[in-house]
């Protein structure tokens, strides 16, 4: 899948499998806020990109709700990854946990739920899915 917004931010897909995705980027000078640290919008876009990719591996899906908590700042040049894993999959919705990590430290935590529009996996029973996070 080509995503012009991800390309504009310099984000790269490192891993994509059913219900999971890893997206990476580097904090550039144009990603900084007035404090000289990574803008929350950049980190959110990184996490949201991993969320979108992971959730659409099982067919078309659109976001219902998202939340992000920020824990530590990053400066220019920092390498950062968003690691999305499916925590619940039902016939019509799915929920994902996305850890935003830099140098082995948790920078932010994103959770999001999608509405599944159909396609592959419509017969998935409620409450099933990949509940175990994968090793990165």
Short mmCIF file of C-alpha atoms in Angstrom, two decimals:
data_model
loop_
_atom_site.label_atom_id
_atom_site.label_comp_id
_atom_site.label_asym_id
_atom_site.label_seq_id
_atom_site.Cartn_x
_atom_site.Cartn_y
_atom_site.Cartn_z
CA UNK A 1 0.00 0.00 0.00
CA UNK A 2 1.29 3.46 -0.89
CA UNK A 3 0.63 6.20 1.66
CA UNK A 4 1.68 9.71 0.54
CA UNK A 5 1.35 11.11 4.10
CA UNK A 6 3.72 8.47 5.47
CA UNK A 7 6.14 9.23 2.64
CA UNK A 8 6.03 12.97 3.43
CA UNK A 9 6.94 12.21 7.06
CA UNK A 10 9.73 9.82 6.04
CA UNK A 11 8.05 6.77 7.62
CA UNK A 12 8.94 3.24 6.54
CA UNK A 13 7.08 -0.04 7.02
CA UNK A 14 9.40 -2.58 8.67
CA UNK A 15 6.91 -5.38 9.30
CA UNK A 16 3.39 -6.20 8.18
CA UNK A 17 1.45 -9.37 9.05
CA UNK A 18 -2.19 -10.16 9.88
CA UNK A 19 -3.14 -7.94 12.82
CA UNK A 20 0.27 -6.33 13.28
CA UNK A 21 2.62 -3.75 11.84
CA UNK A 22 5.87 -1.97 12.64
CA UNK A 23 6.53 1.49 11.19
CA UNK A 24 9.76 3.45 11.75
CA UNK A 25 10.95 6.98 11.28
CA UNK A 26 13.53 9.50 12.36
CA UNK A 27 12.71 12.77 14.09
CA UNK A 28 13.70 15.53 11.66
CA UNK A 29 14.10 19.24 12.32
CA UNK A 30 10.73 19.86 10.65
CA UNK A 31 9.10 17.43 13.13
CA UNK A 32 10.07 19.55 16.16
CA UNK A 33 7.76 21.69 18.27
CA UNK A 34 8.53 25.02 19.95
CA UNK A 35 10.37 23.19 22.75
CA UNK A 36 12.78 21.55 20.31
CA UNK A 37 11.32 18.08 20.82
CA UNK A 38 9.30 15.81 18.54
CA UNK A 39 5.86 17.29 17.94
CA UNK A 40 3.06 15.17 19.39
CA UNK A 41 1.39 15.22 15.98
CA UNK A 42 4.41 13.53 14.40
CA UNK A 43 4.42 10.78 17.03
CA UNK A 44 0.65 10.40 16.71
CA UNK A 45 0.94 10.12 12.92
CA UNK A 46 3.61 7.44 13.33
CA UNK A 47 1.42 5.42 15.72
CA UNK A 48 -1.71 5.99 13.64
CA UNK A 49 0.10 4.74 10.53
CA UNK A 50 1.02 1.46 12.24
CA UNK A 51 -2.56 1.20 13.56
CA UNK A 52 -4.03 1.77 10.09
CA UNK A 53 -1.76 -0.78 8.44
CA UNK A 54 -2.32 -3.46 11.10
CA UNK A 55 -6.09 -2.99 11.16
CA UNK A 56 -6.45 -3.14 7.38
CA UNK A 57 -4.56 -6.44 7.05
CA UNK A 58 -7.85 -8.23 7.74
CA UNK A 59 -9.89 -6.22 5.24
CA UNK A 60 -11.08 -2.62 5.00
CA UNK A 61 -11.45 -0.88 8.36
CA UNK A 62 -11.96 2.69 9.58
CA UNK A 63 -11.13 4.21 12.96
CA UNK A 64 -13.86 4.51 15.59
CA UNK A 65 -11.73 5.85 18.43
CA UNK A 66 -8.08 6.49 19.27
CA UNK A 67 -6.15 7.57 22.34
CA UNK A 68 -2.48 8.38 22.89
CA UNK A 69 -0.48 8.97 26.06
CA UNK A 70 2.98 10.56 25.83
CA UNK A 71 5.73 9.59 28.28
CA UNK A 72 9.07 11.06 27.16
CA UNK A 73 10.38 13.64 24.70
CA UNK A 74 12.56 12.92 21.68
CA UNK A 75 15.01 15.25 19.97
CA UNK A 76 16.05 15.64 16.36
CA UNK A 77 17.81 12.57 14.98
CA UNK A 78 16.05 10.11 17.29
CA UNK A 79 15.03 6.85 15.62
CA UNK A 80 11.54 5.79 16.62
CA UNK A 81 9.28 2.80 15.90
CA UNK A 82 5.56 2.23 16.30
CA UNK A 83 4.72 -1.43 16.99
CA UNK A 84 1.05 -2.28 16.50
CA UNK A 85 -0.52 -5.51 17.73
CA UNK A 86 -4.13 -6.65 17.64
CA UNK A 87 -5.60 -7.14 21.11
CA UNK A 88 -9.19 -7.92 20.15
CA UNK A 89 -10.86 -8.99 16.92
CA UNK A 90 -14.59 -9.47 16.44
CA UNK A 91 -16.90 -9.56 13.46
CA UNK A 92 -17.36 -5.80 13.29
CA UNK A 93 -14.62 -4.20 15.42
CA UNK A 94 -10.98 -4.70 16.30
CA UNK A 95 -8.74 -3.02 18.87
CA UNK A 96 -5.00 -2.41 18.61
CA UNK A 97 -2.24 -1.42 21.01
CA UNK A 98 0.63 0.57 19.51
CA UNK A 99 3.83 1.08 21.47
CA UNK A 100 5.98 3.98 20.28
CA UNK A 101 9.56 3.08 21.19
CA UNK A 102 12.98 4.72 20.85
CA UNK A 103 16.24 3.10 22.01
CA UNK A 104 14.27 0.42 23.84
CA UNK A 105 12.25 2.95 25.86
CA UNK A 106 8.51 3.50 25.69
CA UNK A 107 7.90 7.02 24.35
CA UNK A 108 4.12 6.87 23.94
CA UNK A 109 1.23 4.42 24.01
CA UNK A 110 -1.60 4.51 21.45
CA UNK A 111 -4.78 2.45 21.52
CA UNK A 112 -7.31 2.42 18.73
CA UNK A 113 -10.49 0.65 17.72
CA UNK A 114 -11.71 0.21 14.15
CA UNK A 115 -15.00 -0.64 12.52
CA UNK A 116 -14.47 -3.49 10.05
CA UNK A 117 -16.19 -2.79 6.73
CA UNK A 118 -16.14 -6.39 5.55
CA UNK A 119 -13.79 -8.50 3.50
CA UNK A 120 -11.50 -11.21 4.82
CA UNK A 121 -12.35 -12.66 8.20
CA UNK A 122 -16.06 -11.80 8.37
CA UNK A 123 -16.61 -15.21 9.95
CA UNK A 124 -14.19 -14.53 12.84
CA UNK A 125 -15.96 -15.30 16.12
CA UNK A 126 -16.12 -12.48 18.66
CA UNK A 127 -13.22 -12.29 21.09
CA UNK A 128 -10.61 -14.01 18.94
CA UNK A 129 -7.46 -12.51 17.54
CA UNK A 130 -3.76 -12.19 18.12
CA UNK A 131 -3.61 -11.40 21.83
CA UNK A 132 0.12 -11.93 22.31
CA UNK A 133 2.48 -9.10 21.31
CA UNK A 134 5.22 -10.23 18.98
CA UNK A 135 8.88 -9.88 19.82
CA UNK A 136 10.48 -7.01 17.90
#
